[in-house]
Amino acid sequence: MVSRLNPYLTFNGEARQAMEFYQQVFGGTLDLRSYGDFGQADAPNADKIMHAMLQTPSGFTLMGADNPPGTESEHGGTFSVSLSGDDEAELRGYWEKLLEGGSVAVPLEKQMWGDVFGMCTDRFGVPWMVDISGSEG
């Protein structure tokens, strides 16, 4: 197996909803494992996600989990998930789906360097950047 670098997102109790949303955005196969699946069936957070992995038809792998019980995380600020390529229809489709319930920081439009680029934050607080290279848009 070759080494890979994948985004691993953490959530404050909404990992299942977020990962199911990303499956709707990107398609693919989603594997969800709860704390209960790993031997904590009687724990108060047994239904929360200990590990999730989405593998998409485009070759993306996105992982995530709920924070361990008793901890919280803050979203954004130190990272963005970046989508880039030259398939304008595919990337614009992802952009539109990610915006459902989210917000735009930079509109997806032609930039001074020639690409179509935009930044948004989805409804789960995850920041995204989309760059369409060589686009006429």
PDB file of C-alpha atoms in Angstrom:
ATOM      1  CA  MET A   1       0.000   0.000   0.000  1.00  0.00           C
ATOM      2  CA  VAL A   2       1.360   3.423  -0.907  1.00  0.00           C
ATOM      3  CA  SER A   3       1.403   6.186   1.677  1.00  0.00           C
ATOM      4  CA  ARG A   4      -1.546   8.607   1.479  1.00  0.00           C
ATOM      5  CA  LEU A   5      -2.399  11.940   3.026  1.00  0.00           C
ATOM      6  CA  ASN A   6      -6.106  12.278   3.876  1.00  0.00           C
ATOM      7  CA  PRO A   7      -8.130  14.912   5.689  1.00  0.00           C
ATOM      8  CA  TYR A   8      -9.366  13.618   9.058  1.00  0.00           C
ATOM      9  CA  LEU A   9     -12.102  15.855  10.439  1.00  0.00           C
ATOM     10  CA  THR A  10     -13.339  15.932  14.018  1.00  0.00           C
ATOM     11  CA  PHE A  11     -16.836  16.873  15.093  1.00  0.00           C
ATOM     12  CA  ASN A  12     -18.633  17.657  18.337  1.00  0.00           C
ATOM     13  CA  GLY A  13     -21.223  14.886  18.068  1.00  0.00           C
ATOM     14  CA  GLU A  14     -22.315  15.367  14.455  1.00  0.00           C
ATOM     15  CA  ALA A  15     -19.813  13.142  12.607  1.00  0.00           C
ATOM     16  CA  ARG A  16     -22.503  10.739  11.363  1.00  0.00           C
ATOM     17  CA  GLN A  17     -24.573  13.567   9.854  1.00  0.00           C
ATOM     18  CA  ALA A  18     -21.492  15.264   8.393  1.00  0.00           C
ATOM     19  CA  MET A  19     -20.047  12.130   6.812  1.00  0.00           C
ATOM     20  CA  GLU A  20     -23.446  11.175   5.372  1.00  0.00           C
ATOM     21  CA  PHE A  21     -23.665  14.716   3.943  1.00  0.00           C
ATOM     22  CA  TYR A  22     -20.216  14.343   2.340  1.00  0.00           C
ATOM     23  CA  GLN A  23     -21.330  11.026   0.857  1.00  0.00           C
ATOM     24  CA  GLN A  24     -24.251  12.896  -0.764  1.00  0.00           C
ATOM     25  CA  VAL A  25     -21.824  15.544  -2.057  1.00  0.00           C
ATOM     26  CA  PHE A  26     -19.093  13.258  -3.395  1.00  0.00           C
ATOM     27  CA  GLY A  27     -20.742   9.836  -3.752  1.00  0.00           C
ATOM     28  CA  GLY A  28     -18.821   6.721  -2.832  1.00  0.00           C
ATOM     29  CA  THR A  29     -18.707   4.184  -0.036  1.00  0.00           C
ATOM     30  CA  LEU A  30     -19.044   5.279   3.585  1.00  0.00           C
ATOM     31  CA  ASP A  31     -17.901   3.114   6.490  1.00  0.00           C
ATOM     32  CA  LEU A  32     -19.117   4.316   9.911  1.00  0.00           C
ATOM     33  CA  ARG A  33     -17.884   2.771  13.181  1.00  0.00           C
ATOM     34  CA  SER A  34     -19.365   3.912  16.478  1.00  0.00           C
ATOM     35  CA  TYR A  35     -17.829   3.780  19.938  1.00  0.00           C
ATOM     36  CA  GLY A  36     -20.361   1.017  20.614  1.00  0.00           C
ATOM     37  CA  ASP A  37     -18.905  -1.003  17.729  1.00  0.00           C
ATOM     38  CA  PHE A  38     -15.541  -0.943  19.515  1.00  0.00           C
ATOM     39  CA  GLY A  39     -16.750  -2.441  22.797  1.00  0.00           C
ATOM     40  CA  GLN A  40     -18.376   0.529  24.502  1.00  0.00           C
ATOM     41  CA  ALA A  41     -21.968  -0.522  23.790  1.00  0.00           C
ATOM     42  CA  ASP A  42     -23.225   0.634  27.223  1.00  0.00           C
ATOM     43  CA  ALA A  43     -21.408   3.977  27.219  1.00  0.00           C
ATOM     44  CA  PRO A  44     -23.515   7.159  26.995  1.00  0.00           C
ATOM     45  CA  ASN A  45     -21.921   8.023  23.616  1.00  0.00           C
ATOM     46  CA  ALA A  46     -22.064   4.514  22.144  1.00  0.00           C
ATOM     47  CA  ASP A  47     -23.837   5.813  19.029  1.00  0.00           C
ATOM     48  CA  LYS A  48     -21.216   8.518  18.338  1.00  0.00           C
ATOM     49  CA  ILE A  49     -18.670   7.904  15.588  1.00  0.00           C
ATOM     50  CA  MET A  50     -15.216   6.690  16.592  1.00  0.00           C
ATOM     51  CA  HIS A  51     -14.032   6.360  12.974  1.00  0.00           C
ATOM     52  CA  ALA A  52     -15.582   7.067   9.574  1.00  0.00           C
ATOM     53  CA  MET A  53     -14.095   6.747   6.106  1.00  0.00           C
ATOM     54  CA  LEU A  54     -15.582   7.888   2.815  1.00  0.00           C
ATOM     55  CA  GLN A  55     -13.967   6.627  -0.389  1.00  0.00           C
ATOM     56  CA  THR A  56     -15.290   8.338  -3.504  1.00  0.00           C
ATOM     57  CA  PRO A  57     -15.412   7.395  -7.186  1.00  0.00           C
ATOM     58  CA  SER A  58     -13.045  10.339  -7.896  1.00  0.00           C
ATOM     59  CA  GLY A  59     -10.381   8.794  -5.664  1.00  0.00           C
ATOM     60  CA  PHE A  60     -10.892  11.051  -2.627  1.00  0.00           C
ATOM     61  CA  THR A  61     -10.642   9.634   0.869  1.00  0.00           C
ATOM     62  CA  LEU A  62     -12.201  11.683   3.653  1.00  0.00           C
ATOM     63  CA  MET A  63     -12.111  10.483   7.253  1.00  0.00           C
ATOM     64  CA  GLY A  64     -13.741  11.770  10.394  1.00  0.00           C
ATOM     65  CA  ALA A  65     -14.915  11.090  13.921  1.00  0.00           C
ATOM     66  CA  ASP A  66     -16.663  12.604  16.885  1.00  0.00           C
ATOM     67  CA  ASN A  67     -14.377  13.921  19.595  1.00  0.00           C
ATOM     68  CA  PRO A  68     -13.828  11.462  22.398  1.00  0.00           C
ATOM     69  CA  PRO A  69     -16.304  11.924  25.250  1.00  0.00           C
ATOM     70  CA  GLY A  70     -15.476  14.928  27.404  1.00  0.00           C
ATOM     71  CA  THR A  71     -13.583  16.835  24.713  1.00  0.00           C
ATOM     72  CA  GLU A  72     -14.564  19.499  22.168  1.00  0.00           C
ATOM     73  CA  SER A  73     -12.916  20.959  19.104  1.00  0.00           C
ATOM     74  CA  GLU A  74     -13.127  24.246  17.278  1.00  0.00           C
ATOM     75  CA  HIS A  75     -13.631  24.132  13.519  1.00  0.00           C
ATOM     76  CA  GLY A  76     -11.835  26.241  10.952  1.00  0.00           C
ATOM     77  CA  GLY A  77      -9.066  28.740  11.386  1.00  0.00           C
ATOM     78  CA  THR A  78      -6.099  26.424  10.930  1.00  0.00           C
ATOM     79  CA  PHE A  79      -7.079  24.402   7.868  1.00  0.00           C
ATOM     80  CA  SER A  80      -9.217  24.194   4.734  1.00  0.00           C
ATOM     81  CA  VAL A  81     -10.035  21.168   2.623  1.00  0.00           C
ATOM     82  CA  SER A  82      -9.005  21.921  -0.949  1.00  0.00           C
ATOM     83  CA  LEU A  83     -10.632  20.559  -4.102  1.00  0.00           C
ATOM     84  CA  SER A  84      -8.886  21.305  -7.362  1.00  0.00           C
ATOM     85  CA  GLY A  85      -8.747  20.133 -10.931  1.00  0.00           C
ATOM     86  CA  ASP A  86      -9.946  20.957 -14.420  1.00  0.00           C
ATOM     87  CA  ASP A  87     -13.337  19.210 -14.480  1.00  0.00           C
ATOM     88  CA  GLU A  88     -15.468  22.320 -14.135  1.00  0.00           C
ATOM     89  CA  ALA A  89     -18.839  20.547 -14.015  1.00  0.00           C
ATOM     90  CA  GLU A  90     -17.689  18.142 -11.306  1.00  0.00           C
ATOM     91  CA  LEU A  91     -16.084  20.844  -9.140  1.00  0.00           C
ATOM     92  CA  ARG A  92     -19.000  23.277  -9.518  1.00  0.00           C
ATOM     93  CA  GLY A  93     -21.321  20.433  -8.538  1.00  0.00           C
ATOM     94  CA  TYR A  94     -19.345  19.814  -5.351  1.00  0.00           C
ATOM     95  CA  TRP A  95     -19.356  23.580  -4.618  1.00  0.00           C
ATOM     96  CA  GLU A  96     -23.142  23.830  -4.924  1.00  0.00           C
ATOM     97  CA  LYS A  97     -23.721  20.811  -2.686  1.00  0.00           C
ATOM     98  CA  LEU A  98     -21.227  21.974  -0.039  1.00  0.00           C
ATOM     99  CA  LEU A  99     -23.058  25.312   0.125  1.00  0.00           C
ATOM    100  CA  GLU A 100     -26.366  23.712   1.196  1.00  0.00           C
ATOM    101  CA  GLY A 101     -26.740  25.238   4.647  1.00  0.00           C
ATOM    102  CA  GLY A 102     -23.249  26.739   4.474  1.00  0.00           C
ATOM    103  CA  SER A 103     -21.769  30.138   3.681  1.00  0.00           C
ATOM    104  CA  VAL A 104     -19.535  31.710   1.029  1.00  0.00           C
ATOM    105  CA  ALA A 105     -16.308  33.444   2.057  1.00  0.00           C
ATOM    106  CA  VAL A 106     -15.030  34.026  -1.511  1.00  0.00           C
ATOM    107  CA  PRO A 107     -17.458  33.575  -4.426  1.00  0.00           C
ATOM    108  CA  LEU A 108     -16.557  30.896  -6.968  1.00  0.00           C
ATOM    109  CA  GLU A 109     -15.422  33.119  -9.832  1.00  0.00           C
ATOM    110  CA  LYS A 110     -12.497  33.942 -12.121  1.00  0.00           C
ATOM    111  CA  GLN A 111      -9.459  35.143 -10.155  1.00  0.00           C
ATOM    112  CA  MET A 112      -6.433  37.244 -11.137  1.00  0.00           C
ATOM    113  CA  TRP A 113      -4.273  34.130 -11.594  1.00  0.00           C
ATOM    114  CA  GLY A 114      -6.699  32.822 -14.228  1.00  0.00           C
ATOM    115  CA  ASP A 115      -8.472  30.019 -12.373  1.00  0.00           C
ATOM    116  CA  VAL A 116     -12.002  29.986 -11.062  1.00  0.00           C
ATOM    117  CA  PHE A 117     -11.649  29.849  -7.268  1.00  0.00           C
ATOM    118  CA  GLY A 118     -13.907  30.116  -4.250  1.00  0.00           C
ATOM    119  CA  MET A 119     -13.984  29.487  -0.522  1.00  0.00           C
ATOM    120  CA  CYS A 120     -16.937  28.361   1.555  1.00  0.00           C
ATOM    121  CA  THR A 121     -17.752  26.851   4.922  1.00  0.00           C
ATOM    122  CA  ASP A 122     -20.210  23.973   5.001  1.00  0.00           C
ATOM    123  CA  ARG A 123     -23.026  23.593   7.522  1.00  0.00           C
ATOM    124  CA  PHE A 124     -20.741  21.588   9.820  1.00  0.00           C
ATOM    125  CA  GLY A 125     -18.166  24.391  10.082  1.00  0.00           C
ATOM    126  CA  VAL A 126     -15.609  22.809   7.734  1.00  0.00           C
ATOM    127  CA  PRO A 127     -13.883  25.319   5.410  1.00  0.00           C
ATOM    128  CA  TRP A 128     -13.459  24.342   1.741  1.00  0.00           C
ATOM    129  CA  MET A 129     -11.472  25.826  -1.161  1.00  0.00           C
ATOM    130  CA  VAL A 130     -12.386  24.982  -4.760  1.00  0.00           C
ATOM    131  CA  ASP A 131     -10.010  25.786  -7.633  1.00  0.00           C
ATOM    132  CA  ILE A 132     -10.947  25.064 -11.249  1.00  0.00           C
ATOM    133  CA  SER A 133      -7.822  25.352 -13.381  1.00  0.00           C
ATOM    134  CA  GLY A 134      -8.005  26.499 -16.976  1.00  0.00           C
ATOM    135  CA  SER A 135     -11.681  27.395 -16.653  1.00  0.00           C
ATOM    136  CA  GLU A 136     -13.367  29.965 -18.842  1.00  0.00           C
ATOM    137  CA  GLY A 137     -15.915  30.686 -16.023  1.00  0.00           C
TER     138      GLY A 137
END
